[in-house]
Amino acid sequence: MVIGAGFSRAVHSEFPVLADLPGRVASRLQPASSTAVLVEELNRSQRGYGGNLTENGDIEAGSTVDFEAWLSRIAEDQPHLSSWENLERRALYAQAAIAIRDVLLSTERRAFESRTVERWPYELMRVLDARRATVITMNYDQVIERLATQTLWVDGEDSTAPMTPRGRMVTANDLLEGLPPPGFDRLVMRYQSLPEGVVLSRLKQARTLRLLKLHGSVSWFAAPADPTGMTLAHWDPEEAGVDDEALRRRHLPGREPFLVPPSTRKSLYLENPVIREVWYRAREALTAAKSVTVVGYSLPATDTVFGGMIADTLANSDTPVTVVNPEPEPVVAQLKRLGVKGARIDPKSGEHAVKEWAQHEVDHQANLMAVQLQRWASSADCKSDKPFVGVMWAPPTVPSTVFAQNYLRQVRSPAEHTGQELVLELRPETQISIDDHWPIGDLGVQIGTASRLVVEISGRRIPIIDWNHRDHVNHKQPGSVCLYPATVPADWEHLSNGQFS
């Protein structure tokens, strides 16, 4: 999946798209004598005038500056400028990087602290986690990190592995797969007093969705002009527990925001070994992908580096490409120019295209889970098995007001078959004792023609989107089947108060 600023805007209207940034950034800049004209370009854009000219040579009203091209002009040395002019432009870029970070961080705080983000972005994270999807983004913001670390947890897929992480929330380091490494690891701080084996279990990276940020991030910092990549690290104030710049500077001294300008092939930023590895992983992911979805990304012609990677990986393949955008036609046209066959491109348009696509993905994942469970439960190995079947709707660390295991509810039997939905009957929340284990083979029969399994949470039917089966450790007792619904943090609050239907 490839996402752009349009995805963040769909998550919350507070997030800026590219056209919104010039004015917000310009007001935070203090240009030198040779760069004042460059800042004025951004100010004119904010006032509704850009760099385009009419036939009479006047500035054209209503046009905006190409902010990506503007960033590249000041980030890289230009051959027609003197050394001191290029240095002043690079200084302006350092200011712009700080300004972009300030704008995006303040936006993130307003959006997420207001608790006005809808359900669908969180549910989408649950789906991407279940699929172990790769998310490639040019965005500098932390929308994916904030969504994922608030709604995904590590349950441990293999009960026989002593170092499997479990019982904790997913971290940004899990998403990034340690690239770049964390400048502050809250897991180390939290578990440093525990026995070594337990600490290693907590610190092992979780298997979840993978996030590749090709243009850096507001949470990435590096020493200026570091060609080795050794000083590049990510810093998340949410993981540190405080939004404290002094603390960040103690852990990452002498480092500045690391944002890659988007359009030039000659960027020194792209020579950074860490960034080169991130791009290489993105190439591998696109090459191996069974399908690619471009969500809210305009695929600008100015980003020649990413456009080249699209041409190298998708132009001669049969991989289907879905374009999700309120106005997908320009993106479709650019994909065709890059060599992607038009017959393989499926556009999804409309004002709420991103939200509608995300909801469709949740439904599709629920359908896949129903088919998988039916096949597995109907197999010869399972017909006589009577494992513990339960629904886990929240991370084990969420406190419960009922009893210690309230986050996991035993499935007694199918309670209702309504249309294409099979509603599961769960053990009452006040019942501590466990019922006799239910023959899993019955599930294969009961699913029948149902397209999905659901549980009721606070009056809302939530689909099951993931599951796993574990044999008992000593193989003398039945194993367990755990079903995971597409719950979000808002659901957990209801459930911890015993409001589970």
Short mmCIF file of C-alpha atoms in Angstrom, two decimals, residues 21-499:
data_model
loop_
_atom_site.label_atom_id
_atom_site.label_comp_id
_atom_site.label_asym_id
_atom_site.label_seq_id
_atom_site.Cartn_x
_atom_site.Cartn_y
_atom_site.Cartn_z
CA LEU A 21 1.91 23.84 3.84
CA PRO A 22 3.58 26.84 2.11
CA GLY A 23 1.74 29.51 4.08
CA ARG A 24 2.08 27.71 7.40
CA VAL A 25 5.80 27.17 6.86
CA ALA A 26 6.58 30.67 5.53
CA SER A 27 5.37 32.38 8.71
CA ARG A 28 7.97 30.44 10.72
CA LEU A 29 11.01 31.24 8.54
CA GLN A 30 13.68 33.89 9.09
CA PRO A 31 15.43 34.21 5.72
CA ALA A 32 18.85 35.66 5.00
CA SER A 33 19.36 38.38 2.41
CA SER A 34 19.73 36.01 -0.55
CA THR A 35 16.78 33.80 0.45
CA ALA A 36 14.18 36.45 1.24
CA VAL A 37 12.80 36.20 -2.28
CA LEU A 38 12.29 32.47 -1.83
CA VAL A 39 10.20 32.99 1.30
CA GLU A 40 8.21 35.64 -0.52
CA GLU A 41 7.26 32.97 -3.07
CA LEU A 42 5.58 31.04 -0.28
CA ASN A 43 3.88 34.17 1.05
CA ARG A 44 2.52 34.99 -2.40
CA SER A 45 1.18 31.46 -2.61
CA GLN A 46 -0.60 31.95 0.71
CA ARG A 47 -2.16 35.16 -0.62
CA GLY A 48 -3.41 33.32 -3.71
CA TYR A 49 -0.58 34.17 -6.09
CA GLY A 50 2.09 31.74 -7.20
CA GLY A 51 5.00 31.58 -9.54
CA ASN A 52 3.03 31.03 -12.77
CA LEU A 53 2.91 33.88 -15.27
CA THR A 54 0.23 35.08 -17.65
CA GLU A 55 0.92 35.84 -21.34
CA ASN A 56 1.63 39.45 -20.35
CA GLY A 57 4.27 38.35 -17.86
CA ASP A 58 2.15 39.11 -14.78
CA ILE A 59 1.84 36.77 -11.83
CA GLU A 60 -1.17 34.53 -12.31
CA ALA A 61 -3.82 34.76 -9.59
CA GLY A 62 -5.01 31.60 -7.92
CA SER A 63 -1.93 29.50 -8.62
CA THR A 64 0.29 28.08 -5.89
CA VAL A 65 3.98 27.41 -5.59
CA ASP A 66 5.17 23.85 -6.16
CA PHE A 67 6.24 23.27 -2.57
CA GLU A 68 8.08 20.02 -3.30
CA ALA A 69 10.14 21.66 -6.04
CA TRP A 70 10.71 24.65 -3.76
CA LEU A 71 12.12 22.39 -1.05
CA SER A 72 14.47 20.72 -3.51
CA ARG A 73 15.72 24.10 -4.77
CA ILE A 74 16.86 25.11 -1.31
CA ALA A 75 18.05 21.69 -0.11
CA GLU A 76 20.60 21.06 -2.84
CA ASP A 77 23.50 23.18 -4.09
CA GLN A 78 22.75 24.94 -7.38
CA PRO A 79 25.62 25.38 -9.86
CA HIS A 80 24.66 28.95 -10.75
CA LEU A 81 24.92 30.15 -7.14
CA SER A 82 27.97 31.11 -5.14
CA SER A 83 29.05 28.99 -2.19
CA TRP A 84 27.69 31.44 0.37
CA GLU A 85 24.31 31.60 -1.42
CA ASN A 86 24.04 27.82 -1.42
CA LEU A 87 24.92 27.76 2.29
CA GLU A 88 22.17 30.27 3.02
CA ARG A 89 19.70 28.13 1.08
CA ARG A 90 20.68 25.05 3.02
CA ALA A 91 20.20 27.02 6.23
CA LEU A 92 16.74 27.97 4.99
CA TYR A 93 15.99 24.30 4.34
CA ALA A 94 17.01 23.44 7.92
CA GLN A 95 14.55 26.10 9.12
CA ALA A 96 11.86 24.74 6.79
CA ALA A 97 12.35 21.19 8.13
CA ILE A 98 11.85 22.43 11.69
CA ALA A 99 8.79 24.44 10.60
CA ILE A 100 7.24 21.45 8.80
CA ARG A 101 7.81 19.34 11.90
CA ASP A 102 6.18 21.95 14.14
CA VAL A 103 3.15 22.24 11.84
CA LEU A 104 2.61 18.50 11.58
CA LEU A 105 3.20 17.75 15.27
CA SER A 106 0.75 20.43 16.39
CA THR A 107 -1.79 19.09 13.90
CA GLU A 108 -1.35 15.53 15.17
CA ARG A 109 -1.88 16.61 18.75
CA ARG A 110 -5.06 18.53 17.97
CA ALA A 111 -6.49 15.69 15.90
CA PHE A 112 -5.76 12.80 18.25
CA GLU A 113 -6.22 14.57 21.57
CA SER A 114 -9.65 15.81 20.46
CA ARG A 115 -10.78 12.15 20.16
CA THR A 116 -12.57 13.01 16.93
CA VAL A 117 -10.78 10.48 14.71
CA GLU A 118 -13.40 8.06 13.36
CA ARG A 119 -13.40 4.27 13.78
CA TRP A 120 -12.39 3.31 10.27
CA PRO A 121 -8.67 4.33 10.43
CA TYR A 122 -8.19 2.21 13.56
CA GLU A 123 -10.08 -0.72 12.02
CA LEU A 124 -7.91 -0.40 8.91
CA MET A 125 -4.80 -0.71 11.09
CA ARG A 126 -6.21 -3.95 12.51
CA VAL A 127 -6.70 -5.28 8.97
CA LEU A 128 -3.20 -4.25 7.86
CA ASP A 129 -1.79 -5.91 10.98
CA ALA A 130 -3.67 -9.14 10.24
CA ARG A 131 -2.31 -9.14 6.67
CA ARG A 132 1.24 -8.17 7.71
CA ALA A 133 0.91 -5.53 5.01
CA THR A 134 3.69 -3.19 3.88
CA VAL A 135 2.83 0.52 3.94
CA ILE A 136 5.03 2.78 1.82
CA THR A 137 4.67 6.49 2.38
CA MET A 138 6.20 9.79 1.37
CA ASN A 139 4.41 11.53 4.26
CA TYR A 140 6.46 13.21 6.96
CA ASP A 141 3.66 12.90 9.54
CA GLN A 142 3.15 10.15 12.13
CA VAL A 143 -0.48 9.30 11.40
CA ILE A 144 0.22 5.60 10.80
CA GLU A 145 2.41 5.38 13.90
CA ARG A 146 -0.19 7.06 16.11
CA LEU A 147 -3.06 4.94 14.81
CA ALA A 148 -1.16 1.66 14.99
CA THR A 149 0.43 2.14 18.42
CA GLN A 150 -2.96 3.02 19.91
CA THR A 151 -4.86 0.03 18.55
CA LEU A 152 -2.45 -2.88 17.90
CA TRP A 153 -0.99 -5.21 20.48
CA VAL A 154 1.32 -8.20 20.60
CA ASP A 155 -0.41 -11.39 21.65
CA GLY A 156 2.32 -13.85 20.63
CA GLU A 157 1.67 -16.06 17.62
CA ASP A 158 3.76 -19.04 18.77
CA SER A 159 3.30 -20.21 22.34
CA THR A 160 6.30 -22.57 22.07
CA ALA A 161 8.79 -19.78 21.31
CA PRO A 162 10.35 -18.56 24.60
CA MET A 163 11.28 -15.15 23.18
CA THR A 164 7.94 -14.35 21.49
CA PRO A 165 6.86 -10.86 22.56
CA ARG A 166 3.40 -10.78 24.09
CA GLY A 167 1.18 -8.73 26.32
CA ARG A 168 2.30 -5.32 25.10
CA MET A 169 1.25 -2.65 22.64
CA VAL A 170 2.95 -2.37 19.26
CA THR A 171 5.60 0.36 19.12
CA ALA A 172 6.89 2.58 16.34
CA ASN A 173 10.08 0.51 16.37
CA ASP A 174 8.02 -2.59 15.53
CA LEU A 175 6.46 -0.80 12.56
CA LEU A 176 9.81 0.52 11.30
CA GLU A 177 11.58 -2.81 11.97
CA GLY A 178 14.32 -0.87 13.73
CA LEU A 179 15.14 1.23 10.68
CA PRO A 180 16.16 3.80 11.75
CA PRO A 181 16.86 2.61 15.31
CA PRO A 182 15.03 4.26 18.20
CA GLY A 183 16.67 7.12 20.03
CA PHE A 184 14.56 6.30 23.07
CA ASP A 185 13.19 2.81 23.67
CA ARG A 186 10.43 2.85 26.27
CA LEU A 187 10.45 -0.96 26.36
CA VAL A 188 14.03 -0.93 27.61
CA MET A 189 13.12 1.59 30.29
CA ARG A 190 9.99 -0.31 31.31
CA TYR A 191 11.50 -3.79 31.56
CA GLN A 192 15.10 -3.09 32.56
CA SER A 193 14.49 -4.40 36.11
CA LEU A 194 13.00 -7.72 34.94
CA PRO A 195 14.93 -11.01 34.44
CA GLU A 196 16.97 -11.15 31.24
CA GLY A 197 14.76 -13.73 29.48
CA VAL A 198 11.62 -11.70 30.16
CA VAL A 199 13.30 -8.50 28.96
CA LEU A 200 14.39 -10.14 25.69
CA SER A 201 10.86 -11.41 25.15
CA ARG A 202 9.47 -7.89 25.56
CA LEU A 203 12.11 -6.30 23.35
CA LYS A 204 11.85 -8.68 20.43
CA GLN A 205 10.21 -6.91 17.51
CA ALA A 206 6.60 -7.83 16.93
CA ARG A 207 5.24 -9.21 13.68
CA THR A 208 2.85 -6.55 12.46
CA LEU A 209 2.38 -4.23 9.52
CA ARG A 210 5.61 -2.79 8.10
CA LEU A 211 6.06 0.96 7.59
CA LEU A 212 8.60 2.29 5.07
CA LYS A 213 8.99 6.09 5.18
CA LEU A 214 10.90 7.00 2.03
CA HIS A 215 11.17 10.72 2.74
CA GLY A 216 12.00 10.57 6.43
CA SER A 217 9.72 11.70 9.21
CA VAL A 218 9.05 14.42 11.75
CA SER A 219 10.25 11.86 14.32
CA TRP A 220 13.60 11.22 12.60
CA PHE A 221 16.77 13.09 13.55
CA ALA A 222 20.34 13.03 12.29
CA ALA A 223 23.54 15.03 12.62
CA PRO A 224 23.88 17.60 9.81
CA ALA A 225 25.83 16.38 6.77
CA ASP A 226 26.32 12.89 8.19
CA PRO A 227 27.15 10.67 5.17
CA THR A 228 27.33 7.45 7.19
CA GLY A 229 23.75 7.19 8.50
CA MET A 230 25.13 6.28 11.93
CA THR A 231 23.49 9.25 13.65
CA LEU A 232 20.03 8.77 12.12
CA ALA A 233 17.43 7.68 14.70
CA HIS A 234 13.71 8.03 15.31
CA TRP A 235 12.31 9.80 18.34
CA ASP A 236 8.71 9.53 19.45
CA PRO A 237 7.65 11.82 22.31
CA GLU A 238 4.66 9.54 22.88
CA GLU A 239 7.04 6.64 23.52
CA ALA A 240 9.21 8.79 25.74
CA GLY A 241 6.09 9.66 27.75
CA VAL A 242 6.66 13.39 27.51
CA ASP A 243 6.90 16.00 24.80
CA ASP A 244 10.16 17.42 26.07
CA GLU A 245 12.67 18.88 23.61
CA ALA A 246 15.36 19.00 26.28
CA LEU A 247 14.95 15.26 26.86
CA ARG A 248 15.15 14.63 23.12
CA ARG A 249 18.37 16.63 22.88
CA ARG A 250 19.91 14.62 25.75
CA HIS A 251 19.19 11.34 23.96
CA LEU A 252 19.95 12.65 20.45
CA PRO A 253 22.47 15.46 20.94
CA GLY A 254 23.41 17.69 18.03
CA ARG A 255 20.82 16.24 15.67
CA GLU A 256 18.22 17.98 13.54
CA PRO A 257 14.98 16.89 11.83
CA PHE A 258 15.65 14.54 8.91
CA LEU A 259 13.27 15.24 6.01
CA VAL A 260 14.18 14.16 2.49
CA PRO A 261 13.35 16.63 -0.31
CA PRO A 262 11.08 14.78 -2.73
CA SER A 263 12.08 15.50 -6.29
CA THR A 264 15.80 15.39 -7.06
CA ARG A 265 17.87 12.33 -7.94
CA LYS A 266 21.06 14.02 -6.74
CA SER A 267 19.98 14.48 -3.14
CA LEU A 268 22.67 13.80 -0.56
CA TYR A 269 19.84 12.63 1.68
CA LEU A 270 19.26 9.66 -0.63
CA GLU A 271 22.91 8.65 -0.24
CA ASN A 272 22.29 7.97 3.45
CA PRO A 273 22.75 4.19 3.91
CA VAL A 274 19.64 3.88 6.11
CA ILE A 275 17.48 5.66 3.54
CA ARG A 276 18.93 3.55 0.74
CA GLU A 277 17.98 0.41 2.69
CA VAL A 278 14.43 1.71 3.23
CA TRP A 279 14.10 2.39 -0.50
CA TYR A 280 15.51 -1.03 -1.33
CA ARG A 281 12.94 -2.68 0.93
CA ALA A 282 10.21 -0.66 -0.77
CA ARG A 283 11.41 -1.89 -4.14
CA GLU A 284 11.35 -5.49 -2.88
CA ALA A 285 7.83 -5.03 -1.52
CA LEU A 286 6.49 -3.55 -4.77
CA THR A 287 8.18 -6.26 -6.83
CA ALA A 288 6.72 -9.08 -4.71
CA ALA A 289 3.28 -7.52 -4.16
CA LYS A 290 0.21 -9.45 -5.29
CA SER A 291 -1.63 -6.13 -5.47
CA VAL A 292 -0.78 -2.47 -4.87
CA THR A 293 -3.15 0.21 -3.58
CA VAL A 294 -2.28 3.90 -3.94
CA VAL A 295 -4.26 5.82 -1.31
CA GLY A 296 -4.42 9.61 -1.25
CA TYR A 297 -1.14 10.05 -3.09
CA SER A 298 -0.99 12.33 -6.12
CA LEU A 299 2.13 10.69 -7.60
CA PRO A 300 3.54 14.07 -8.75
CA ALA A 301 5.73 14.13 -11.82
CA THR A 302 8.30 16.13 -9.82
CA ASP A 303 9.02 13.10 -7.61
CA THR A 304 11.17 11.48 -10.26
CA VAL A 305 12.83 9.05 -7.85
CA PHE A 306 9.66 7.35 -6.68
CA GLY A 307 8.19 7.52 -10.17
CA GLY A 308 11.26 5.70 -11.43
CA MET A 309 10.78 2.97 -8.84
CA ILE A 310 7.14 2.54 -9.92
CA ALA A 311 8.28 2.18 -13.52
CA ASP A 312 11.00 -0.32 -12.58
CA THR A 313 8.74 -2.52 -10.44
CA LEU A 314 5.22 -2.30 -11.88
CA ALA A 315 5.50 -1.35 -15.55
CA ASN A 316 6.26 -4.89 -16.77
CA SER A 317 4.29 -6.83 -14.17
CA ASP A 318 0.72 -8.08 -14.00
CA THR A 319 0.18 -6.68 -10.51
CA PRO A 320 -3.23 -4.99 -10.21
CA VAL A 321 -3.09 -1.39 -8.97
CA THR A 322 -6.00 0.26 -7.15
CA VAL A 323 -6.04 4.07 -6.99
CA VAL A 324 -8.09 5.46 -4.08
CA ASN A 325 -8.53 9.20 -4.45
CA PRO A 326 -11.43 11.67 -4.59
CA GLU A 327 -10.14 12.54 -8.08
CA PRO A 328 -8.07 9.56 -9.28
CA GLU A 329 -7.78 10.54 -12.97
CA PRO A 330 -4.43 12.45 -12.72
CA VAL A 331 -2.89 9.56 -10.75
CA VAL A 332 -4.15 7.02 -13.27
CA ALA A 333 -2.72 9.11 -16.11
CA GLN A 334 0.68 9.35 -14.39
CA LEU A 335 0.74 5.58 -13.76
CA LYS A 336 0.10 5.02 -17.46
CA ARG A 337 2.95 7.40 -18.35
CA LEU A 338 5.18 5.32 -16.09
CA GLY A 339 4.28 2.19 -18.05
CA VAL A 340 1.53 0.62 -15.90
CA LYS A 341 -1.11 -0.93 -18.15
CA GLY A 342 -4.44 0.84 -17.94
CA ALA A 343 -6.35 -2.44 -17.84
CA ARG A 344 -4.66 -3.25 -14.51
CA ILE A 345 -5.62 0.06 -12.85
CA ASP A 346 -8.83 0.21 -10.82
CA PRO A 347 -9.78 3.77 -9.73
CA LYS A 348 -11.93 4.41 -6.64
CA SER A 349 -13.33 7.94 -6.63
CA GLY A 350 -15.69 10.10 -4.63
CA GLU A 351 -15.56 12.60 -1.79
CA HIS A 352 -15.24 9.81 0.80
CA ALA A 353 -13.25 7.41 -1.36
CA VAL A 354 -10.60 6.61 1.28
CA LYS A 355 -13.11 5.91 4.05
CA GLU A 356 -15.31 3.77 1.79
CA TRP A 357 -12.29 1.79 0.58
CA ALA A 358 -11.13 1.18 4.17
CA GLN A 359 -14.55 -0.07 5.21
CA HIS A 360 -14.60 -2.38 2.20
CA GLU A 361 -11.22 -3.80 3.26
CA VAL A 362 -12.57 -4.58 6.74
CA ASP A 363 -15.53 -6.43 5.21
CA HIS A 364 -13.26 -8.26 2.77
CA GLN A 365 -10.91 -9.35 5.55
CA ALA A 366 -13.89 -10.63 7.59
CA ASN A 367 -15.03 -12.68 4.61
CA LEU A 368 -11.56 -14.20 4.21
CA MET A 369 -11.46 -15.14 7.90
CA ALA A 370 -14.85 -16.89 7.68
CA VAL A 371 -13.67 -18.98 4.73
CA GLN A 372 -10.38 -19.88 6.44
CA LEU A 373 -12.08 -20.87 9.69
CA GLN A 374 -14.67 -22.95 7.89
CA ARG A 375 -12.02 -24.89 5.98
CA TRP A 376 -9.85 -25.43 9.03
CA ALA A 377 -12.73 -26.36 11.35
CA SER A 378 -14.10 -28.82 8.77
CA SER A 379 -10.77 -30.62 8.34
CA ALA A 380 -10.33 -34.17 9.62
CA ASP A 381 -7.86 -33.07 12.28
CA CYS A 382 -10.33 -30.69 13.88
CA LYS A 383 -13.62 -32.56 13.82
CA SER A 384 -12.95 -34.36 17.08
CA ASP A 385 -10.91 -31.61 18.72
CA LYS A 386 -12.46 -29.59 21.56
CA PRO A 387 -10.16 -26.61 22.09
CA PHE A 388 -10.87 -23.49 24.06
CA VAL A 389 -12.45 -21.01 21.62
CA GLY A 390 -12.34 -17.40 22.73
CA VAL A 391 -12.64 -13.84 21.49
CA MET A 392 -9.91 -11.38 22.45
CA TRP A 393 -11.08 -7.84 21.85
CA ALA A 394 -8.48 -5.77 23.69
CA PRO A 395 -4.82 -5.97 24.72
CA PRO A 396 -4.18 -7.97 27.91
CA THR A 397 -2.78 -4.83 29.55
CA VAL A 398 -6.18 -3.07 29.51
CA PRO A 399 -7.46 -3.05 33.13
CA SER A 400 -10.69 -4.88 33.87
CA THR A 401 -13.26 -4.01 36.51
CA VAL A 402 -14.76 -7.50 36.40
CA PHE A 403 -11.93 -10.02 36.70
CA ALA A 404 -8.41 -10.58 35.49
CA GLN A 405 -9.23 -12.37 32.22
CA ASN A 406 -12.12 -10.14 31.15
CA TYR A 407 -10.38 -9.21 27.92
CA LEU A 408 -10.80 -12.82 26.67
CA ARG A 409 -14.33 -14.27 26.51
CA GLN A 410 -15.06 -17.92 25.79
CA VAL A 411 -17.26 -18.75 22.80
CA ARG A 412 -20.04 -21.09 23.83
CA SER A 413 -21.71 -21.59 20.47
CA PRO A 414 -23.19 -19.69 17.54
CA ALA A 415 -26.07 -17.69 19.00
CA GLU A 416 -27.77 -16.39 15.89
CA HIS A 417 -27.53 -16.69 12.12
CA THR A 418 -28.75 -13.41 10.65
CA GLY A 419 -28.47 -13.15 6.89
CA GLN A 420 -24.79 -13.47 6.07
CA GLU A 421 -23.64 -12.96 9.67
CA LEU A 422 -23.05 -15.66 12.26
CA VAL A 423 -23.26 -14.07 15.70
CA LEU A 424 -21.23 -15.84 18.39
CA GLU A 425 -22.62 -16.50 21.86
CA LEU A 426 -20.06 -15.69 24.54
CA ARG A 427 -19.67 -16.69 28.16
CA PRO A 428 -21.30 -14.08 30.43
CA GLU A 429 -18.90 -11.46 31.70
CA THR A 430 -19.70 -12.27 35.33
CA GLN A 431 -18.97 -15.99 34.93
CA ILE A 432 -15.44 -16.81 35.99
CA SER A 433 -15.63 -20.58 35.52
CA ILE A 434 -14.99 -22.00 32.05
CA ASP A 435 -17.67 -24.01 30.23
CA ASP A 436 -16.96 -27.36 28.64
CA HIS A 437 -14.83 -26.82 25.55
CA TRP A 438 -16.81 -26.55 22.35
CA PRO A 439 -16.02 -29.03 19.52
CA ILE A 440 -14.35 -26.88 16.89
CA GLY A 441 -15.77 -29.13 14.17
CA ASP A 442 -19.19 -27.68 14.98
CA LEU A 443 -17.93 -24.29 13.84
CA GLY A 444 -17.26 -25.55 10.35
CA VAL A 445 -20.85 -26.76 10.16
CA GLN A 446 -22.39 -23.70 11.78
CA ILE A 447 -20.60 -21.16 9.57
CA GLY A 448 -22.32 -22.69 6.57
CA THR A 449 -23.10 -19.96 4.09
CA ALA A 450 -22.25 -17.10 6.49
CA SER A 451 -19.91 -14.54 4.97
CA ARG A 452 -18.51 -13.48 8.32
CA LEU A 453 -18.50 -14.11 12.08
CA VAL A 454 -19.39 -11.25 14.41
CA VAL A 455 -19.65 -10.44 18.10
CA GLU A 456 -21.77 -7.72 19.68
CA ILE A 457 -19.94 -4.96 21.52
CA SER A 458 -22.00 -2.17 23.10
CA GLY A 459 -24.81 -2.78 20.64
CA ARG A 460 -22.48 -2.80 17.62
CA ARG A 461 -21.76 -5.94 15.63
CA ILE A 462 -18.01 -6.17 15.12
CA PRO A 463 -16.62 -8.61 12.52
CA ILE A 464 -13.89 -11.14 13.28
CA ILE A 465 -10.90 -10.24 11.09
CA ASP A 466 -8.08 -12.43 12.42
CA TRP A 467 -7.54 -15.69 14.30
CA ASN A 468 -4.88 -18.13 15.41
CA HIS A 469 -4.73 -21.69 16.68
CA ARG A 470 -2.34 -22.85 19.39
CA ASP A 471 -1.68 -26.38 20.49
CA HIS A 472 -1.34 -26.77 24.21
CA VAL A 473 2.29 -26.56 25.31
CA ASN A 474 2.46 -30.12 26.70
CA HIS A 475 0.09 -31.52 24.05
CA LYS A 476 -1.89 -33.35 26.75
CA GLN A 477 -4.74 -30.85 26.83
CA PRO A 478 -6.78 -29.28 24.02
CA GLY A 479 -5.32 -26.23 22.40
CA SER A 480 -7.04 -22.90 21.84
CA VAL A 481 -8.53 -20.90 19.01
CA CYS A 482 -8.42 -17.14 19.50
CA LEU A 483 -10.64 -14.88 17.39
CA TYR A 484 -9.86 -11.17 17.01
CA PRO A 485 -12.58 -8.65 16.11
CA ALA A 486 -11.94 -5.27 14.48
CA THR A 487 -12.22 -3.43 17.79
CA VAL A 488 -10.76 0.03 18.43
CA PRO A 489 -9.67 1.81 21.65
CA ALA A 490 -13.16 3.28 22.14
CA ASP A 491 -14.52 -0.26 22.37
CA TRP A 492 -11.98 -1.21 25.02
CA GLU A 493 -13.29 1.51 27.33
CA HIS A 494 -16.81 0.09 27.12
CA LEU A 495 -15.59 -3.47 27.60
CA SER A 496 -13.45 -2.72 30.64
CA ASN A 497 -16.60 -1.33 32.24
CA GLY A 498 -18.43 -4.60 31.60
CA GLN A 499 -20.56 -3.30 28.73
#
